Amino acid sequence: MLVAPSILSADFGNLARDVKAICDGGCDLVHVDVMDGHFVPNMTIGPVVVSAVAKAATKPLDIHLMVENNTFFVDLFAPLKPGYISFHIEEEKHPHRLVQKIRDLGIKPAIVLNPHTQPKCVEFLLEDLDMVLLMSVNPGFGGQKFIPSVLEKAKMMKELIEKRNPKCLIEVDGGVNGKNVHDLKAAGVDVVVAGSYVFGSENISQAIESLKV
Ligand code: DX5
Ligand code: ZN
């Protein structure tokens, strides 16, 4: 299992220190939640703060857009050379076009599905994607309860991926901890995002290690 700690639960007064702690602690990606106060009822950070995160990070950034105007934000964050940019399918009229744009910028494209969204809706995008992100909470806040139906959804997604593009990864975001990570592994998940579980633990590297199942 690859591990992408979400800096949403970091101490923003000591952000560089916390980003270093997860990178030194063995994370695979640094998950960055960008919220605009429109697509979700919360706001987080923009390119000024994310560039400070990029400077402190020794692992690729995994930027999760929770915004209304995806193209605008892709252009804003592209100069920071993140590993991945993911956007919500529920908020994009032309997902195929945006996937191509992200790839042309030299970034791996990923698409996010909210808890209610059918896996099938990305079937004909899979061959152009590096990753699909399944939300296991409603986007907007850290520290929420895991929605277990994502396990069945991950299995359905895995079948579509096997058929269309076996290289595409499945990532799950929200309420992930050292217990449910085993069920996620069994369901075919490749990457877990974890915010409160990692940053709320006594020992960050041990928490990351416990997710590497
Ligand atoms: C929620 C964010 C998540 C969040 C996860 O909208 O996308 O990345 O930080 O936090 P936890 O792991 O605490 O549920
Ligand atoms: Zn996220």
mmCIF file of C-alpha atoms and ligand atoms in Angstrom:
data_model
loop_
_atom_site.group_PDB
_atom_site.id
_atom_site.type_symbol
_atom_site.label_atom_id
_atom_site.label_comp_id
_atom_site.label_asym_id
_atom_site.label_seq_id
_atom_site.Cartn_x
_atom_site.Cartn_y
_atom_site.Cartn_z
ATOM 1 C CA MET A 1 0.000 0.000 0.000
ATOM 2 C CA LEU A 2 1.285 3.473 -0.868
ATOM 3 C CA VAL A 3 0.639 6.145 1.767
ATOM 4 C CA ALA A 4 -0.277 9.780 1.111
ATOM 5 C CA PRO A 5 -0.658 11.709 4.390
ATOM 6 C CA SER A 6 -3.006 14.691 4.059
ATOM 7 C CA ILE A 7 -1.440 17.913 5.329
ATOM 8 C CA LEU A 8 -4.947 19.203 6.109
ATOM 9 C CA SER A 9 -4.383 17.773 9.605
ATOM 10 C CA ALA A 10 -0.846 19.188 9.950
ATOM 11 C CA ASP A 11 0.047 22.096 12.232
ATOM 12 C CA PHE A 12 -0.077 25.031 9.793
ATOM 13 C CA GLY A 13 2.087 27.096 12.147
ATOM 14 C CA ASN A 14 4.807 24.499 11.623
ATOM 15 C CA LEU A 15 3.965 23.337 8.127
ATOM 16 C CA ALA A 16 7.503 22.817 6.779
ATOM 17 C CA ARG A 17 8.399 20.815 9.906
ATOM 18 C CA ASP A 18 5.326 18.576 9.485
ATOM 19 C CA VAL A 19 5.896 18.058 5.746
ATOM 20 C CA LYS A 20 9.488 17.033 6.502
ATOM 21 C CA ALA A 21 8.236 14.676 9.236
ATOM 22 C CA ILE A 22 5.962 12.728 6.855
ATOM 23 C CA CYS A 23 8.607 12.603 4.107
ATOM 24 C CA ASP A 24 11.303 11.416 6.546
ATOM 25 C CA GLY A 25 8.699 9.087 8.051
ATOM 26 C CA GLY A 26 8.409 7.133 4.811
ATOM 27 C CA CYS A 27 5.329 8.502 3.034
ATOM 28 C CA ASP A 28 5.032 7.984 -0.725
ATOM 29 C CA LEU A 29 3.095 11.122 -1.671
ATOM 30 C CA VAL A 30 2.193 14.383 0.084
ATOM 31 C CA HIS A 31 -1.583 14.843 -0.237
ATOM 32 C CA VAL A 32 -2.625 18.499 -0.572
ATOM 33 C CA ASP A 33 -6.338 19.375 -0.236
ATOM 34 C CA VAL A 34 -7.333 22.497 -2.153
ATOM 35 C CA MET A 35 -10.836 23.789 -1.309
ATOM 36 C CA ASP A 36 -12.424 26.934 -2.730
ATOM 37 C CA GLY A 37 -15.446 27.484 -0.463
ATOM 38 C CA HIS A 38 -17.803 26.799 -3.421
ATOM 39 C CA PHE A 39 -17.530 23.151 -4.414
ATOM 40 C CA VAL A 40 -17.131 22.314 -0.720
ATOM 41 C CA PRO A 41 -18.127 24.364 2.352
ATOM 42 C CA ASN A 42 -14.528 24.967 3.437
ATOM 43 C CA MET A 43 -11.443 26.808 2.194
ATOM 44 C CA THR A 44 -7.827 25.775 2.495
ATOM 45 C CA ILE A 45 -4.702 26.872 0.691
ATOM 46 C CA GLY A 46 -3.546 28.370 -2.595
ATOM 47 C CA PRO A 47 -0.296 28.389 -4.587
ATOM 48 C CA VAL A 48 1.663 30.565 -2.116
ATOM 49 C CA VAL A 49 1.342 28.039 0.701
ATOM 50 C CA VAL A 50 1.510 25.005 -1.609
ATOM 51 C CA SER A 51 4.828 26.276 -3.015
ATOM 52 C CA ALA A 52 6.185 26.323 0.573
ATOM 53 C CA VAL A 53 4.953 22.727 0.938
ATOM 54 C CA ALA A 54 6.635 21.772 -2.355
ATOM 55 C CA LYS A 55 9.897 23.312 -1.119
ATOM 56 C CA ALA A 56 9.833 21.306 2.122
ATOM 57 C CA ALA A 57 8.692 18.039 0.494
ATOM 58 C CA THR A 58 11.064 15.329 -0.689
ATOM 59 C CA LYS A 59 8.168 13.248 -2.076
ATOM 60 C CA PRO A 60 5.834 14.144 -4.980
ATOM 61 C CA LEU A 61 2.763 16.253 -4.248
ATOM 62 C CA ASP A 62 -0.691 14.724 -4.779
ATOM 63 C CA ILE A 63 -2.931 17.765 -5.259
ATOM 64 C CA HIS A 64 -6.648 17.057 -4.671
ATOM 65 C CA LEU A 65 -8.783 19.844 -6.127
ATOM 66 C CA MET A 66 -12.166 20.423 -4.483
ATOM 67 C CA VAL A 67 -13.065 23.496 -6.510
ATOM 68 C CA GLU A 68 -15.559 24.775 -9.070
ATOM 69 C CA ASN A 69 -13.199 26.048 -11.755
ATOM 70 C CA ASN A 70 -10.820 23.138 -12.255
ATOM 71 C CA THR A 71 -8.945 24.509 -15.272
ATOM 72 C CA PHE A 72 -8.097 27.748 -13.472
ATOM 73 C CA PHE A 73 -6.642 25.810 -10.527
ATOM 74 C CA VAL A 74 -4.718 23.380 -12.737
ATOM 75 C CA ASP A 75 -2.986 26.378 -14.363
ATOM 76 C CA LEU A 76 -2.315 27.871 -10.932
ATOM 77 C CA PHE A 77 -0.649 24.752 -9.504
ATOM 78 C CA ALA A 78 1.093 23.355 -12.615
ATOM 79 C CA PRO A 79 4.264 25.491 -12.129
ATOM 80 C CA LEU A 80 4.822 23.702 -8.787
ATOM 81 C CA LYS A 81 5.346 20.447 -10.734
ATOM 82 C CA PRO A 82 3.176 18.170 -8.557
ATOM 83 C CA GLY A 83 3.271 14.405 -9.130
ATOM 84 C CA TYR A 84 -0.525 14.158 -9.473
ATOM 85 C CA ILE A 85 -3.447 16.544 -9.855
ATOM 86 C CA SER A 86 -6.903 15.100 -9.222
ATOM 87 C CA PHE A 87 -10.232 16.806 -9.912
ATOM 88 C CA HIS A 88 -13.835 15.860 -9.125
ATOM 89 C CA ILE A 89 -15.855 14.321 -11.969
ATOM 90 C CA GLU A 90 -19.006 15.889 -10.447
ATOM 91 C CA GLU A 91 -17.631 19.366 -11.185
ATOM 92 C CA GLU A 92 -16.265 19.009 -14.694
ATOM 93 C CA LYS A 93 -18.168 19.268 -17.986
ATOM 94 C CA HIS A 94 -15.204 18.152 -20.100
ATOM 95 C CA PRO A 95 -13.175 15.700 -18.024
ATOM 96 C CA HIS A 96 -11.454 14.100 -21.014
ATOM 97 C CA ARG A 97 -10.153 17.456 -22.196
ATOM 98 C CA LEU A 98 -8.887 18.365 -18.716
ATOM 99 C CA VAL A 99 -7.148 14.998 -18.334
ATOM 100 C CA GLN A 100 -5.254 15.673 -21.592
ATOM 101 C CA LYS A 101 -4.357 19.156 -20.417
ATOM 102 C CA ILE A 102 -2.937 17.878 -17.107
ATOM 103 C CA ARG A 103 -0.896 15.241 -18.947
ATOM 104 C CA ASP A 104 0.387 17.804 -21.465
ATOM 105 C CA LEU A 105 1.652 19.839 -18.487
ATOM 106 C CA GLY A 106 3.794 16.840 -17.456
ATOM 107 C CA ILE A 107 1.597 15.911 -14.462
ATOM 108 C CA LYS A 108 -0.152 12.586 -13.805
ATOM 109 C CA PRO A 109 -3.931 13.046 -14.130
ATOM 110 C CA ALA A 110 -6.361 11.574 -11.601
ATOM 111 C CA ILE A 111 -10.149 11.799 -11.197
ATOM 112 C CA VAL A 112 -12.038 11.876 -7.890
ATOM 113 C CA LEU A 113 -15.461 10.327 -7.250
ATOM 114 C CA ASN A 114 -17.707 11.456 -4.396
ATOM 115 C CA PRO A 115 -19.325 8.731 -2.247
ATOM 116 C CA HIS A 116 -22.503 8.598 -4.386
ATOM 117 C CA THR A 117 -20.834 8.602 -7.807
ATOM 118 C CA GLN A 118 -20.947 5.425 -9.914
ATOM 119 C CA PRO A 119 -17.596 3.834 -10.857
ATOM 120 C CA LYS A 120 -18.904 3.361 -14.438
ATOM 121 C CA CYS A 121 -18.859 7.099 -15.095
ATOM 122 C CA VAL A 122 -15.060 7.042 -15.514
ATOM 123 C CA GLU A 123 -14.874 3.810 -17.519
ATOM 124 C CA PHE A 124 -14.044 5.511 -20.814
ATOM 125 C CA LEU A 125 -11.518 7.835 -19.163
ATOM 126 C CA LEU A 126 -9.524 5.071 -17.476
ATOM 127 C CA GLU A 127 -7.102 4.468 -20.319
ATOM 128 C CA ASP A 128 -5.937 8.096 -19.988
ATOM 129 C CA LEU A 129 -5.686 8.150 -16.178
ATOM 130 C CA ASP A 130 -2.856 7.326 -13.782
ATOM 131 C CA MET A 131 -5.138 7.154 -10.747
ATOM 132 C CA VAL A 132 -8.764 7.183 -9.620
ATOM 133 C CA LEU A 133 -9.514 8.615 -6.175
ATOM 134 C CA LEU A 134 -12.564 7.276 -4.338
ATOM 135 C CA MET A 135 -13.858 9.478 -1.516
ATOM 136 C CA SER A 136 -14.693 7.536 1.634
ATOM 137 C CA VAL A 137 -16.102 10.683 3.312
ATOM 138 C CA ASN A 138 -17.889 13.728 1.939
ATOM 139 C CA PRO A 139 -15.161 16.103 0.773
ATOM 140 C CA GLY A 140 -14.480 19.253 2.775
ATOM 141 C CA PHE A 141 -13.160 18.267 6.183
ATOM 142 C CA GLY A 142 -10.632 16.026 7.889
ATOM 143 C CA GLY A 143 -11.491 13.742 10.778
ATOM 144 C CA GLN A 144 -14.793 12.337 9.432
ATOM 145 C CA LYS A 145 -16.095 8.787 9.709
ATOM 146 C CA PHE A 146 -15.186 6.248 6.999
ATOM 147 C CA ILE A 147 -18.099 5.314 4.683
ATOM 148 C CA PRO A 148 -17.805 1.500 4.271
ATOM 149 C CA SER A 149 -19.623 1.281 0.890
ATOM 150 C CA VAL A 150 -16.358 2.472 -0.685
ATOM 151 C CA LEU A 151 -15.084 -1.106 -0.263
ATOM 152 C CA GLU A 152 -17.651 -2.495 -2.690
ATOM 153 C CA LYS A 153 -17.031 0.455 -4.983
ATOM 154 C CA ALA A 154 -13.266 -0.168 -4.989
ATOM 155 C CA LYS A 155 -13.914 -3.771 -6.065
ATOM 156 C CA MET A 156 -16.168 -2.577 -8.903
ATOM 157 C CA MET A 157 -13.540 -0.024 -9.923
ATOM 158 C CA LYS A 158 -10.818 -2.673 -9.866
ATOM 159 C CA GLU A 159 -12.795 -4.767 -12.376
ATOM 160 C CA LEU A 160 -13.152 -1.814 -14.735
ATOM 161 C CA ILE A 161 -9.456 -0.999 -14.343
ATOM 162 C CA GLU A 162 -8.409 -4.594 -15.096
ATOM 163 C CA LYS A 163 -10.422 -4.367 -18.305
ATOM 164 C CA ARG A 164 -9.413 -0.861 -19.445
ATOM 165 C CA ASN A 165 -6.013 0.064 -17.944
ATOM 166 C CA PRO A 166 -4.423 -2.217 -15.322
ATOM 167 C CA LYS A 167 -1.707 0.392 -14.618
ATOM 168 C CA CYS A 168 -4.219 2.885 -13.194
ATOM 169 C CA LEU A 169 -4.030 3.120 -9.374
ATOM 170 C CA ILE A 170 -6.978 3.264 -6.965
ATOM 171 C CA GLU A 171 -6.637 5.770 -4.101
ATOM 172 C CA VAL A 172 -9.070 6.115 -1.176
ATOM 173 C CA ASP A 173 -9.424 9.313 0.866
ATOM 174 C CA GLY A 174 -11.194 9.902 4.182
ATOM 175 C CA GLY A 175 -11.415 8.197 7.557
ATOM 176 C CA VAL A 176 -8.588 5.768 6.781
ATOM 177 C CA ASN A 177 -6.794 4.212 9.767
ATOM 178 C CA GLY A 178 -4.617 1.254 10.771
ATOM 179 C CA LYS A 179 -7.700 -0.997 11.013
ATOM 180 C CA ASN A 180 -9.723 -0.374 7.849
ATOM 181 C CA VAL A 181 -6.571 -0.256 5.692
ATOM 182 C CA HIS A 182 -6.624 -4.083 5.642
ATOM 183 C CA ASP A 183 -10.135 -4.143 4.126
ATOM 184 C CA LEU A 184 -9.031 -1.509 1.612
ATOM 185 C CA LYS A 185 -6.055 -3.647 0.615
ATOM 186 C CA ALA A 186 -8.339 -6.668 0.138
ATOM 187 C CA ALA A 187 -10.647 -4.549 -2.046
ATOM 188 C CA GLY A 188 -7.790 -3.752 -4.441
ATOM 189 C CA VAL A 189 -6.823 -0.264 -3.236
ATOM 190 C CA ASP A 190 -3.251 0.865 -4.046
ATOM 191 C CA VAL A 191 -2.924 4.220 -2.239
ATOM 192 C CA VAL A 192 -4.475 5.521 0.996
ATOM 193 C CA VAL A 193 -4.795 9.147 2.075
ATOM 194 C CA ALA A 194 -4.749 9.664 5.836
ATOM 195 C CA GLY A 195 -4.860 12.990 7.661
ATOM 196 C CA SER A 196 -6.042 12.799 11.257
ATOM 197 C CA TYR A 197 -4.772 9.232 11.707
ATOM 198 C CA VAL A 198 -1.186 10.195 10.775
ATOM 199 C CA PHE A 199 -0.955 13.662 12.338
ATOM 200 C CA GLY A 200 -3.025 12.718 15.379
ATOM 201 C CA SER A 201 -0.697 9.886 16.302
ATOM 202 C CA GLU A 202 2.136 10.009 18.833
ATOM 203 C CA ASN A 203 4.625 8.747 16.282
ATOM 204 C CA ILE A 204 4.199 9.833 12.645
ATOM 205 C CA SER A 205 6.563 7.289 11.086
ATOM 206 C CA GLN A 206 4.958 4.415 13.009
ATOM 207 C CA ALA A 207 1.492 5.546 11.851
ATOM 208 C CA ILE A 208 2.676 5.649 8.229
ATOM 209 C CA GLU A 209 4.296 2.228 8.640
ATOM 210 C CA SER A 210 1.032 0.775 10.012
ATOM 211 C CA LEU A 211 -0.707 1.750 6.746
ATOM 212 C CA LYS A 212 1.843 -0.031 4.551
ATOM 213 C CA VAL A 213 -0.021 -3.330 4.423
HETATM 214 C C1 DX5 B 1 -11.372 15.627 2.844
HETATM 215 C C2 DX5 B 1 -9.969 15.531 2.315
HETATM 216 C C3 DX5 B 1 -9.123 14.509 2.961
HETATM 217 C C4 DX5 B 1 -8.903 14.695 4.440
HETATM 218 C C5 DX5 B 1 -8.732 13.338 5.026
HETATM 219 O O1 DX5 B 1 -12.084 16.466 2.004
HETATM 220 O O2 DX5 B 1 -10.003 15.240 0.931
HETATM 221 O O3 DX5 B 1 -7.871 14.392 2.272
HETATM 222 O O4 DX5 B 1 -7.796 15.474 4.777
HETATM 223 O O5 DX5 B 1 -8.671 13.462 6.401
HETATM 224 P P1 DX5 B 1 -8.924 12.221 7.356
HETATM 225 O O6 DX5 B 1 -7.869 11.203 7.037
HETATM 226 O O7 DX5 B 1 -8.776 12.818 8.709
HETATM 227 O O8 DX5 B 1 -10.306 11.709 7.082
HETATM 228 ZN ZN ZN B 2 -8.092 14.771 -0.096
#
